[in-house]
Coordinates of N, CA and C in Angstrom, one line a residue:
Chain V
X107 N 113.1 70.5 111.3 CA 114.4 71.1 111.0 C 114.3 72.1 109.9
X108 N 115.1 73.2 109.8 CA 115.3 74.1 108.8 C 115.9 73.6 107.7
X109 N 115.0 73.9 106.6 CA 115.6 73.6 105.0 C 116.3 74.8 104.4
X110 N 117.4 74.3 103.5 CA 117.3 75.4 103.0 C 117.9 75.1 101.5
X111 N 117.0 74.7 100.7 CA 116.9 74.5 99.3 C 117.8 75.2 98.6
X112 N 118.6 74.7 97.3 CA 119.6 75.5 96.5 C 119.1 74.0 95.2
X113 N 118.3 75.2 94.1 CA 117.4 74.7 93.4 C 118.0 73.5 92.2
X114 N 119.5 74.1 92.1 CA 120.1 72.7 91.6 C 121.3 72.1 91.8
X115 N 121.4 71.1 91.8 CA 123.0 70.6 92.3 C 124.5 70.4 91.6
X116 N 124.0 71.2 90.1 CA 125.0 71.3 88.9 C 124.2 71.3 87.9
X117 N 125.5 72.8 87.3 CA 125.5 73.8 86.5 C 126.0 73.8 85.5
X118 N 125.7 73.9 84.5 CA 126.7 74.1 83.4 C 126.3 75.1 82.2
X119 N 127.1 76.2 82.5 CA 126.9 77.3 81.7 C 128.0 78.1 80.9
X120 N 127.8 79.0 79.7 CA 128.8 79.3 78.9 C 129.3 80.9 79.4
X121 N 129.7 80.9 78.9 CA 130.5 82.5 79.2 C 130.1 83.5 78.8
X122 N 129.7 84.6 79.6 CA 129.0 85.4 79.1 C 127.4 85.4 79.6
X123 N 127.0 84.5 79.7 CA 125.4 84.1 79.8 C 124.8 84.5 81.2
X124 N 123.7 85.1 81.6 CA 123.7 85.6 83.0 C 122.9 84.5 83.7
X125 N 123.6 84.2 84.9 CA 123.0 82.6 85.5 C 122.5 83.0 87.2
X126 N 121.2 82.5 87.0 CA 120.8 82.7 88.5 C 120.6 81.3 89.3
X127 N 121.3 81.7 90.5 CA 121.3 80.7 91.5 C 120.3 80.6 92.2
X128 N 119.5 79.7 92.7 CA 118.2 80.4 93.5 C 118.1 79.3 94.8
X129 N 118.1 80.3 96.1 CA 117.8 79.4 97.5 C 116.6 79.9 98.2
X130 N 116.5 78.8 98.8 CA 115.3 79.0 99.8 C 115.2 78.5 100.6
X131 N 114.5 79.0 101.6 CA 114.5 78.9 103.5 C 112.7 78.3 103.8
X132 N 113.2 77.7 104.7 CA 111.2 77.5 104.8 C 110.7 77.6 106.8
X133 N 111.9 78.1 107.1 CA 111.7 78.7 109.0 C 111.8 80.1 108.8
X134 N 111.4 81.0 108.2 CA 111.5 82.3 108.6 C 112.9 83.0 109.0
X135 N 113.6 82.0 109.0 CA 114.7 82.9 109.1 C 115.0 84.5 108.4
X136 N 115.8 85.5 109.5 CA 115.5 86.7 108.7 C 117.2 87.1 108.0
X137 N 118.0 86.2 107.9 CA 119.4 86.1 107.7 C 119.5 85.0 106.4
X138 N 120.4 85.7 105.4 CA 120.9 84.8 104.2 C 122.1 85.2 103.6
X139 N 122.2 84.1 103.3 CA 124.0 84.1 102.7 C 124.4 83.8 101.0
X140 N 125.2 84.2 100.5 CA 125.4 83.2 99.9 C 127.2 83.5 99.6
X141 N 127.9 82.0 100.0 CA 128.8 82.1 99.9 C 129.7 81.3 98.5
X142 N 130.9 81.2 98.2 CA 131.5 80.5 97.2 C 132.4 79.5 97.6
X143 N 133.0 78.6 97.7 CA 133.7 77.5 98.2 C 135.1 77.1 96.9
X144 N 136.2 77.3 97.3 CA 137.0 77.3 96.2 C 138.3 76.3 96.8
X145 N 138.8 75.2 96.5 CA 139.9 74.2 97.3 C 141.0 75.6 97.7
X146 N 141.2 74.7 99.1 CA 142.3 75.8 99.6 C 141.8 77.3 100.2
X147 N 140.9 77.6 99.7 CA 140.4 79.3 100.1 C 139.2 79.4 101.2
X148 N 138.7 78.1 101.3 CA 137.4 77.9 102.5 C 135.9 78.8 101.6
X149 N 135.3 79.0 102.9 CA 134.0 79.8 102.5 C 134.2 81.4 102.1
X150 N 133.8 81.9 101.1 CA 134.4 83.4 101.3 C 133.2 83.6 100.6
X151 N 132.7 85.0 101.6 CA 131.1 85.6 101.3 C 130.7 86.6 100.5
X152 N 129.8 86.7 99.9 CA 130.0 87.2 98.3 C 129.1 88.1 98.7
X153 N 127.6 88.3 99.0 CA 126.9 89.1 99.8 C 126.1 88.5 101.0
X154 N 125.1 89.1 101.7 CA 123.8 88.1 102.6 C 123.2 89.6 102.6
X155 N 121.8 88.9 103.3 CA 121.0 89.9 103.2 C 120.2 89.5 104.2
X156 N 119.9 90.9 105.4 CA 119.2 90.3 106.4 C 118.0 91.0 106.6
X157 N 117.1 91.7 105.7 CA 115.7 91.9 105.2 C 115.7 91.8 104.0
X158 N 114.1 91.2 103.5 CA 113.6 91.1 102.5 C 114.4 92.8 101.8
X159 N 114.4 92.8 100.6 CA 115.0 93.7 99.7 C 116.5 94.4 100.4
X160 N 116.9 94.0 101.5 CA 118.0 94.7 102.0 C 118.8 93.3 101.8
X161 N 120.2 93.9 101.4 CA 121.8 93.4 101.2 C 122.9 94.1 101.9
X162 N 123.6 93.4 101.9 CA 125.1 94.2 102.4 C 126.4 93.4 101.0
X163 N 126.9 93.9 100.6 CA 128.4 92.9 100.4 C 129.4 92.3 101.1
X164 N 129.6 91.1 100.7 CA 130.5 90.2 102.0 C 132.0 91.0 100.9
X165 N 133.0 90.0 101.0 CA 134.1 90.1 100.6 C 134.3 90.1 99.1
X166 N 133.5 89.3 98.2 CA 134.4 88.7 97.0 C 132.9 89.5 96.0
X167 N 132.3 90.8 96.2 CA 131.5 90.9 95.8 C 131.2 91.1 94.0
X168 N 132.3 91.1 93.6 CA 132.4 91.6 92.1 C 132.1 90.6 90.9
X169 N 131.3 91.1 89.7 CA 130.7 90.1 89.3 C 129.5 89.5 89.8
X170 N 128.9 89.8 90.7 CA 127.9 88.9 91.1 C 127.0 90.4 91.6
X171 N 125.3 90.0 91.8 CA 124.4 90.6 92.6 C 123.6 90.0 92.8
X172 N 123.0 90.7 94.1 CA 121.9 89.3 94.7 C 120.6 89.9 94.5
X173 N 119.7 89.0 95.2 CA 117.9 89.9 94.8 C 116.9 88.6 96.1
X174 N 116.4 89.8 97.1 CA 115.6 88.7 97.9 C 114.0 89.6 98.0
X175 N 113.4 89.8 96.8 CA 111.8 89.7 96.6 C 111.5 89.7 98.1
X176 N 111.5 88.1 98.0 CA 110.4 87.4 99.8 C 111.5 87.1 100.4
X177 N 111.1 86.7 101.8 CA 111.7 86.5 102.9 C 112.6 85.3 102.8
X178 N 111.7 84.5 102.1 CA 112.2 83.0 102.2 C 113.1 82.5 100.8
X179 N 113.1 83.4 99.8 CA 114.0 83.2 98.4 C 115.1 84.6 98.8
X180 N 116.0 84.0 98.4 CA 117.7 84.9 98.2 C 118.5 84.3 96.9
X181 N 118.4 85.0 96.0 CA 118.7 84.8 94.9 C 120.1 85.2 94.4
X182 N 121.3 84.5 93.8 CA 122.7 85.2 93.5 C 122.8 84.5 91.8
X183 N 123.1 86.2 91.4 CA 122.9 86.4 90.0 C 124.5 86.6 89.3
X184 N 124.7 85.8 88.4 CA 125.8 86.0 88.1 C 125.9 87.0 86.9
X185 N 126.1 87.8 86.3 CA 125.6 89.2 85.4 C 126.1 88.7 83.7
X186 N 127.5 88.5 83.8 CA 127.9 88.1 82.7 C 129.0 87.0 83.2
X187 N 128.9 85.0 83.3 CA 129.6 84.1 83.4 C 131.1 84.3 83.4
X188 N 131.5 84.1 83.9 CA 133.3 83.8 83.2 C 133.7 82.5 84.0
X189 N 134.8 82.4 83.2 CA 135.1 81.2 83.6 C 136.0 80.6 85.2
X190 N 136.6 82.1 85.8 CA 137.0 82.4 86.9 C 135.7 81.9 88.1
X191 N 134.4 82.3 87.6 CA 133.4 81.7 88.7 C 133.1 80.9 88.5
X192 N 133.8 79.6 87.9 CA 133.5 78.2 88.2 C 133.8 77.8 89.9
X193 N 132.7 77.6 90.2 CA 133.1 77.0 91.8 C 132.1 76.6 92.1
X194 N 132.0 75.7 93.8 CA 131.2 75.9 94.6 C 130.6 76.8 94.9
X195 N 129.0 77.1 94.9 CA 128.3 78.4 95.3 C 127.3 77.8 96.9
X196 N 127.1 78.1 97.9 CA 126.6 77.4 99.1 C 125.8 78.8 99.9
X197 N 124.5 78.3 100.1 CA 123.5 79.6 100.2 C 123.5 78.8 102.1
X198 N 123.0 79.7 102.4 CA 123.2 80.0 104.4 C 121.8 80.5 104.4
X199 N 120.9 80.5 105.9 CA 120.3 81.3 106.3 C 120.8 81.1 107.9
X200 N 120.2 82.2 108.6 CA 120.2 82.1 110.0 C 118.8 82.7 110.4
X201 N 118.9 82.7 111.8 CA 117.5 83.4 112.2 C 117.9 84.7 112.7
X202 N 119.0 85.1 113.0 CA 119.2 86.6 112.2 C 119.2 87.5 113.7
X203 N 119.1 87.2 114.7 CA 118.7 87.5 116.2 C 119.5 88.0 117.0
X204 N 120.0 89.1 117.5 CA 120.6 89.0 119.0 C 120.5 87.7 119.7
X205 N 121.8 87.0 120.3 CA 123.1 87.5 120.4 C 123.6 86.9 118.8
X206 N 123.0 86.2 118.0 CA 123.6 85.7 116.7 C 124.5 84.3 117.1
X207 N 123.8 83.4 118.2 CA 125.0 82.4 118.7 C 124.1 80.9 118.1
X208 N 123.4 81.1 116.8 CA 122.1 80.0 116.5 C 123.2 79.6 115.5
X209 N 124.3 80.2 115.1 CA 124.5 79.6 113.7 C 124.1 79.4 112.5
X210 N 124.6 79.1 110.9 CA 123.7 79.1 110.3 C 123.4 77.7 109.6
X211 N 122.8 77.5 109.1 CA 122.1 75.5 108.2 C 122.2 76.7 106.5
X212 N 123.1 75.5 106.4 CA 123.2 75.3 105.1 C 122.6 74.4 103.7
X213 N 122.3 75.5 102.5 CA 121.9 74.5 101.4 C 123.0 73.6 101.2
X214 N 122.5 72.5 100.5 CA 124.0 71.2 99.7 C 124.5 71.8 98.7
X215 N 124.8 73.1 98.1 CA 125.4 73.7 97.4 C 124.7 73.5 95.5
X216 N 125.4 74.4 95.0 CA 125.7 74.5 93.4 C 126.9 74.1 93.0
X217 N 127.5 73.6 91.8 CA 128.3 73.1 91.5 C 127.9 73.8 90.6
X218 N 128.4 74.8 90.0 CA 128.5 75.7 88.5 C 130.0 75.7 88.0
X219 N 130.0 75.1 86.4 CA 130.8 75.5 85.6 C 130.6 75.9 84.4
X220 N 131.2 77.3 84.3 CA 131.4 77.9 83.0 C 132.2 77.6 82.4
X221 N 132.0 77.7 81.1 CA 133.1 77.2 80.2 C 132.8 77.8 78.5
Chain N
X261 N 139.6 93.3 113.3 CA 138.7 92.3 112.6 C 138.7 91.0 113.6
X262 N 137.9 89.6 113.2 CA 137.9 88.6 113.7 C 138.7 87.8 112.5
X263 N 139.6 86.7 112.9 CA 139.9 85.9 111.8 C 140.3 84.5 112.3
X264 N 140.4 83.3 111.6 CA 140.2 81.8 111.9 C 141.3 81.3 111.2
X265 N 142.1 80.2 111.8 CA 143.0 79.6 110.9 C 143.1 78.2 111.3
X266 N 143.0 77.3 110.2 CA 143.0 76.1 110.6 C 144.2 75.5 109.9
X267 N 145.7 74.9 110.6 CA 146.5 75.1 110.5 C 146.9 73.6 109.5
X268 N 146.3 72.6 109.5 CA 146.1 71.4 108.8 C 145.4 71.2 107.6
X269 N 145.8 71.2 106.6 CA 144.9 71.2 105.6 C 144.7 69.9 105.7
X270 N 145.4 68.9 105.5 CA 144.8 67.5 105.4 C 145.1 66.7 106.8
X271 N 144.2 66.0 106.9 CA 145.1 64.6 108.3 C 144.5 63.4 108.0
X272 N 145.4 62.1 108.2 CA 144.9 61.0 107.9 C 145.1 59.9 108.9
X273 N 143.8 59.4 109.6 CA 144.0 58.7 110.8 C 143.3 57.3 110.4
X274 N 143.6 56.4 110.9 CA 143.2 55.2 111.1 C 141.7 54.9 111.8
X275 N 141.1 54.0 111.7 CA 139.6 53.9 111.9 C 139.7 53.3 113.3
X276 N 139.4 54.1 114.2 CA 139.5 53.5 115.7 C 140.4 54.4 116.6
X277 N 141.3 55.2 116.0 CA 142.5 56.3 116.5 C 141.3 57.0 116.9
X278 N 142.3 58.2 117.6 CA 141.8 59.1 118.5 C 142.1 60.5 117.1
X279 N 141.1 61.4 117.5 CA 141.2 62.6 116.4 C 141.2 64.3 117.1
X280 N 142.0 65.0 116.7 CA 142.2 66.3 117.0 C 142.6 66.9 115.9
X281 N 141.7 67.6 115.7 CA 141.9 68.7 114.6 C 142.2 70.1 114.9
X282 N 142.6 71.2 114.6 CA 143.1 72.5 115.2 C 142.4 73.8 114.8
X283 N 142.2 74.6 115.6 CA 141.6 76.0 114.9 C 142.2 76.9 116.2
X284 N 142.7 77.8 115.7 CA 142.7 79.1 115.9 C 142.5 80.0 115.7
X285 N 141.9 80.9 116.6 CA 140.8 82.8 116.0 C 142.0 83.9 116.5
X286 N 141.7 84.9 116.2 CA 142.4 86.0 116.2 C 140.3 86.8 116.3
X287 N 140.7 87.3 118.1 CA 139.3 88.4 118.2 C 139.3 88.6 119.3
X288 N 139.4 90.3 119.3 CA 139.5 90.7 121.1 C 138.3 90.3 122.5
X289 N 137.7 90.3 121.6 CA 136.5 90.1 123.3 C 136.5 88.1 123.1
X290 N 134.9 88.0 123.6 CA 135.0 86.6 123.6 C 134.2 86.0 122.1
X291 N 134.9 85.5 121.9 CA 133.9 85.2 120.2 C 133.0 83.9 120.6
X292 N 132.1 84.0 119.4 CA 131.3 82.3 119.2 C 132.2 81.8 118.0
X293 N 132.3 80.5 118.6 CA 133.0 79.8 118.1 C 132.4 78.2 117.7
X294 N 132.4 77.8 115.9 CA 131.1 77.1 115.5 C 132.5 75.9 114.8
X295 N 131.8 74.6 114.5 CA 132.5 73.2 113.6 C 131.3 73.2 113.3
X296 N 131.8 72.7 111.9 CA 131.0 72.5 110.6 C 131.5 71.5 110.1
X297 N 130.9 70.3 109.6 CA 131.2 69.3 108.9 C 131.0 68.9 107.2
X298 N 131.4 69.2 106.4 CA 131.1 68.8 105.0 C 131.5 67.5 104.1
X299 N 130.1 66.6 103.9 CA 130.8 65.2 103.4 C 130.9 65.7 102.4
X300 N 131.6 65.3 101.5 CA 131.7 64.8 99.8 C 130.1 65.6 98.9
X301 N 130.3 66.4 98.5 CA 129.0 67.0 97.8 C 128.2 67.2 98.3
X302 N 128.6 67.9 99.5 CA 127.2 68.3 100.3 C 127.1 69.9 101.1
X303 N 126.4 69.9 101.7 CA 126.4 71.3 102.0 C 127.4 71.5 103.7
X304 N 127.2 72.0 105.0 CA 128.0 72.1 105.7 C 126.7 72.2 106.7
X305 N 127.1 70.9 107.7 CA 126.3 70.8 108.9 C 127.0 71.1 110.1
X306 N 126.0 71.9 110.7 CA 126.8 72.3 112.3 C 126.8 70.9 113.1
X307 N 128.4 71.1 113.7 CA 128.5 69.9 114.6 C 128.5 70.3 116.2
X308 N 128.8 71.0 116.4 CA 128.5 72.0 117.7 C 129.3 73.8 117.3
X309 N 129.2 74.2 118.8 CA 129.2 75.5 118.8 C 129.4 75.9 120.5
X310 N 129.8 76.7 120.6 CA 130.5 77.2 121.7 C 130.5 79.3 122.0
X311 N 129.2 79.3 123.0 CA 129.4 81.0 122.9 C 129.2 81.3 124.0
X312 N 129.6 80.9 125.3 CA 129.2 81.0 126.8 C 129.4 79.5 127.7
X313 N 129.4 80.0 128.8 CA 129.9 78.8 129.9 C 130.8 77.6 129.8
X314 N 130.4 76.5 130.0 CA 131.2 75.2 129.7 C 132.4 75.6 128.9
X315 N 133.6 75.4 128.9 CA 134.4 75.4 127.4 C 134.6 74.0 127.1
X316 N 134.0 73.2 127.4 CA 134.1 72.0 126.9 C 132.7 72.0 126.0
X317 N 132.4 71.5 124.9 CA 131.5 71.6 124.5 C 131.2 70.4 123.6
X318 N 130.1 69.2 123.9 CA 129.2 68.5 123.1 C 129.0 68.7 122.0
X319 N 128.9 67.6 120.7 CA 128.4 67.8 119.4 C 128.0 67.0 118.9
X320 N 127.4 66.4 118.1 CA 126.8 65.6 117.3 C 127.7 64.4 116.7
X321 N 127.7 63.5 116.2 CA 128.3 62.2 116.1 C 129.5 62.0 116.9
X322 N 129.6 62.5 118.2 CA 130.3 62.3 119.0 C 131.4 63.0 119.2
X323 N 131.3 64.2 118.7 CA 132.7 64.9 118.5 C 132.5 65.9 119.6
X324 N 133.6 66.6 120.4 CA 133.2 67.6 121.3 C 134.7 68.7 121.0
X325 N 134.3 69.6 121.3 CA 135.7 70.5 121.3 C 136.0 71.6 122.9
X326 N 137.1 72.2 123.0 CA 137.3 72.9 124.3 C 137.7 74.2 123.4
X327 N 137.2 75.0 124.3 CA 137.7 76.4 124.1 C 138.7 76.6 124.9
X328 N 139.6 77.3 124.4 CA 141.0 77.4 125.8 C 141.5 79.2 125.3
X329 N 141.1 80.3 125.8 CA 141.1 81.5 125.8 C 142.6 81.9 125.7
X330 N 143.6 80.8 126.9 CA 144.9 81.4 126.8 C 145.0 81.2 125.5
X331 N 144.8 80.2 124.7 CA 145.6 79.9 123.5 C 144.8 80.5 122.4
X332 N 144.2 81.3 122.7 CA 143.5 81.2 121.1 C 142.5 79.9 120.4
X333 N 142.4 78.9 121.0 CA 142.1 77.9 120.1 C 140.4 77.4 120.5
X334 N 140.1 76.7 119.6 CA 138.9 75.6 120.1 C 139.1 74.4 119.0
X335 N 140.1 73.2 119.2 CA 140.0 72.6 118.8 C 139.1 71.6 118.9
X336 N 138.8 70.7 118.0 CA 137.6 69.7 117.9 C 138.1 68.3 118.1
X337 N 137.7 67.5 118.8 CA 138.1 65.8 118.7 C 137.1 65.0 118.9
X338 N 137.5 64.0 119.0 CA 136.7 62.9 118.8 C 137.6 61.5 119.1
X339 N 137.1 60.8 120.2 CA 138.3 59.5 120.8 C 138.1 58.3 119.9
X340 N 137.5 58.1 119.3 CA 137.5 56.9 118.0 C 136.8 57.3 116.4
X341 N 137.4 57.5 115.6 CA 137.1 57.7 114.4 C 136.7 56.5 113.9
X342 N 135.7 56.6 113.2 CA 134.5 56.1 112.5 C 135.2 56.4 110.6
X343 N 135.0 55.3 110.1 CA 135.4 55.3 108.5 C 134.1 56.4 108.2
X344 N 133.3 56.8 108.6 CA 132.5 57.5 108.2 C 132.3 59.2 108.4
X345 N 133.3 59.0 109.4 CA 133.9 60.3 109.8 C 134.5 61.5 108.3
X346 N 135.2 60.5 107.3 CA 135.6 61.2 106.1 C 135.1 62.1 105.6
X347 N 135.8 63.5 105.7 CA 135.0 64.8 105.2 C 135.5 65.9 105.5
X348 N 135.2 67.1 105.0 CA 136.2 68.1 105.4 C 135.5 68.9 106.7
X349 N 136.2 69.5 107.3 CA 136.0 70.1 108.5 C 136.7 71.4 108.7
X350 N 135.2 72.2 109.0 CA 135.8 73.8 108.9 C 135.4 74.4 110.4
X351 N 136.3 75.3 110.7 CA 135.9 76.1 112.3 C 135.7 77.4 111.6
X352 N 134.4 78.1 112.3 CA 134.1 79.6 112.1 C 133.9 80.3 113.7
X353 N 134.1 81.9 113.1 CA 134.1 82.1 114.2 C 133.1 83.5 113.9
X354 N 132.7 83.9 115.3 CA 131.3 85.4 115.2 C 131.1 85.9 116.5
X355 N 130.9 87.0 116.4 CA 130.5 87.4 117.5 C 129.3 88.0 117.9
X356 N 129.5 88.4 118.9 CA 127.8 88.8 119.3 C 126.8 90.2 118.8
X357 N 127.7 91.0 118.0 CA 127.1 92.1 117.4 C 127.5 92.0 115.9
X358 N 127.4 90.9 115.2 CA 127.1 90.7 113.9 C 127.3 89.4 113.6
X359 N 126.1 88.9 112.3 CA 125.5 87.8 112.1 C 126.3 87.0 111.1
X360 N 127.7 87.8 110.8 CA 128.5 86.9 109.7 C 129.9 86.6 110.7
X361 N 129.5 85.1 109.9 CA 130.8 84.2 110.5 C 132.2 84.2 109.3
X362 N 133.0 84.0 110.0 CA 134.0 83.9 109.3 C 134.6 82.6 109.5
X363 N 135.2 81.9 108.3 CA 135.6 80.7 108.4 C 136.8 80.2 108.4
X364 N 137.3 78.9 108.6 CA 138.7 78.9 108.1 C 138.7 78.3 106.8
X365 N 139.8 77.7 106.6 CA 139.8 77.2 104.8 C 139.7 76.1 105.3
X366 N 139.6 75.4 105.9 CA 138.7 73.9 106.2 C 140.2 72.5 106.3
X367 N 139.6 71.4 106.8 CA 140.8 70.4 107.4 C 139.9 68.7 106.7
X368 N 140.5 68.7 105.7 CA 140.3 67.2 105.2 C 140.6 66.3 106.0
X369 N 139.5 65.3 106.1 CA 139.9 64.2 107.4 C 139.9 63.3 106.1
X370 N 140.9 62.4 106.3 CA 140.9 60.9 105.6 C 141.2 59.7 106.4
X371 N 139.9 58.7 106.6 CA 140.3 57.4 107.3 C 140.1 56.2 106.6
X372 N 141.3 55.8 107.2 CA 141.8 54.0 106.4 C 141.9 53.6 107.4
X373 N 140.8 52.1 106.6 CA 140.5 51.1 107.7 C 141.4 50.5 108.7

């Protein structure tokens, strides 16, 4: 089965401080995500990135940038904390393929709060 | 655009009841259409998925869902809930020329014994 590692399972960081999230894939997948999880709002996608060094921006992109060196790490950087990005953070990969009907496996998330 | 709405935020069934949960998409051609399950601090596991033939579709701890085109929907069920069923439940939806799904805001299942 496809892993996909999210390096810790709670965060606790102060405001201001730049905090990196770090996931990882170990199937080659060429698709990654990383989304935010907030009660009531569902998943809302901050960016993904579907080659090594290539990104796009999903929806909620501000405040945040991502960084994927290798294929298999996708990294989401928070620049300067606030206390508004306390949430759920939940990293995705897929295998990234025509027709795109594989779906994607999910890390067990970050639990970050700033404060 | 494509978009997903799942019209229940919470439902609370009895351990042994029958379970139907709801989702509706907004998307002109035919979309893929995915259930995801999330226990308590965990990440989100695909429970099935639906992007061609059958619209009845098989999934994992016994849950299956139908696609029904007139209506918009692909709701998810399951004929006996399991106390372990408890967890939230999200429908996404995608299509075939791009790799991001979109989700709904998700359907709290709560079961008493």
């Amino acid at each position: 089965d496809v892993k996909v590692t999210q390096s810790s399972r709670y965060l606790v960081k102060r405001t201001g401080e730049k905090v990196f999230l770090e996931c990882v894939q170990d199937m080659d997948h060429e698709n990654m995500f990383w989304y935010r999880q907030d009660p009531g709002l569902g998943l809302r996608l901050i960016y993904f990135s579907y080659d090594v060094k290539m990104k796009e921006k999903g929806d909620i992109p501000e405040g945040y940038s991502v960084s994927r060196e290798k294929k298999e790490r996708f990294s989401l950087i928070l620049e300067s904390a606030s206390t508004n990005q306390t949430s759920m953070y939940l990293c995705a990969s897929s295998l990234g393929q025509p027709p795109y009907d594989s779906g994607y496996t999910f890390g067990s998330g970050t639990r970050l709060t700033v404060v | 655009a494509q978009s997903v709405t799942q019209p229940d935020i919470h439902i609370t069934v009895s351990e042994g009841a029958s379970l139907e949960l709801r989702c509706n998409y907004s998307y002109g051609a035919t979309p893929y259409l995915f259930w995801y399950v999330q226990s308590p601090g965990q990440g989100l596991q695909l429970l099935l998925k639906y992007f061609s033939g059958d619209t009845l579709v098989q999934g994992i701890k016994g849950f299956e869902a139908e696609f029904k085109r007139s209506q918009s929907s692909f709701n998810l069920r399951k004929p006996s809930v399991h106390w372990s069923d408890a967890a939230e439940y999200f429908c996404a939806v995608g299509t075939y020329n791009t790799d991001k799904l979109i989700f709904g805001t998700g359907t709290r299942l709560q079961v008493f014994p």
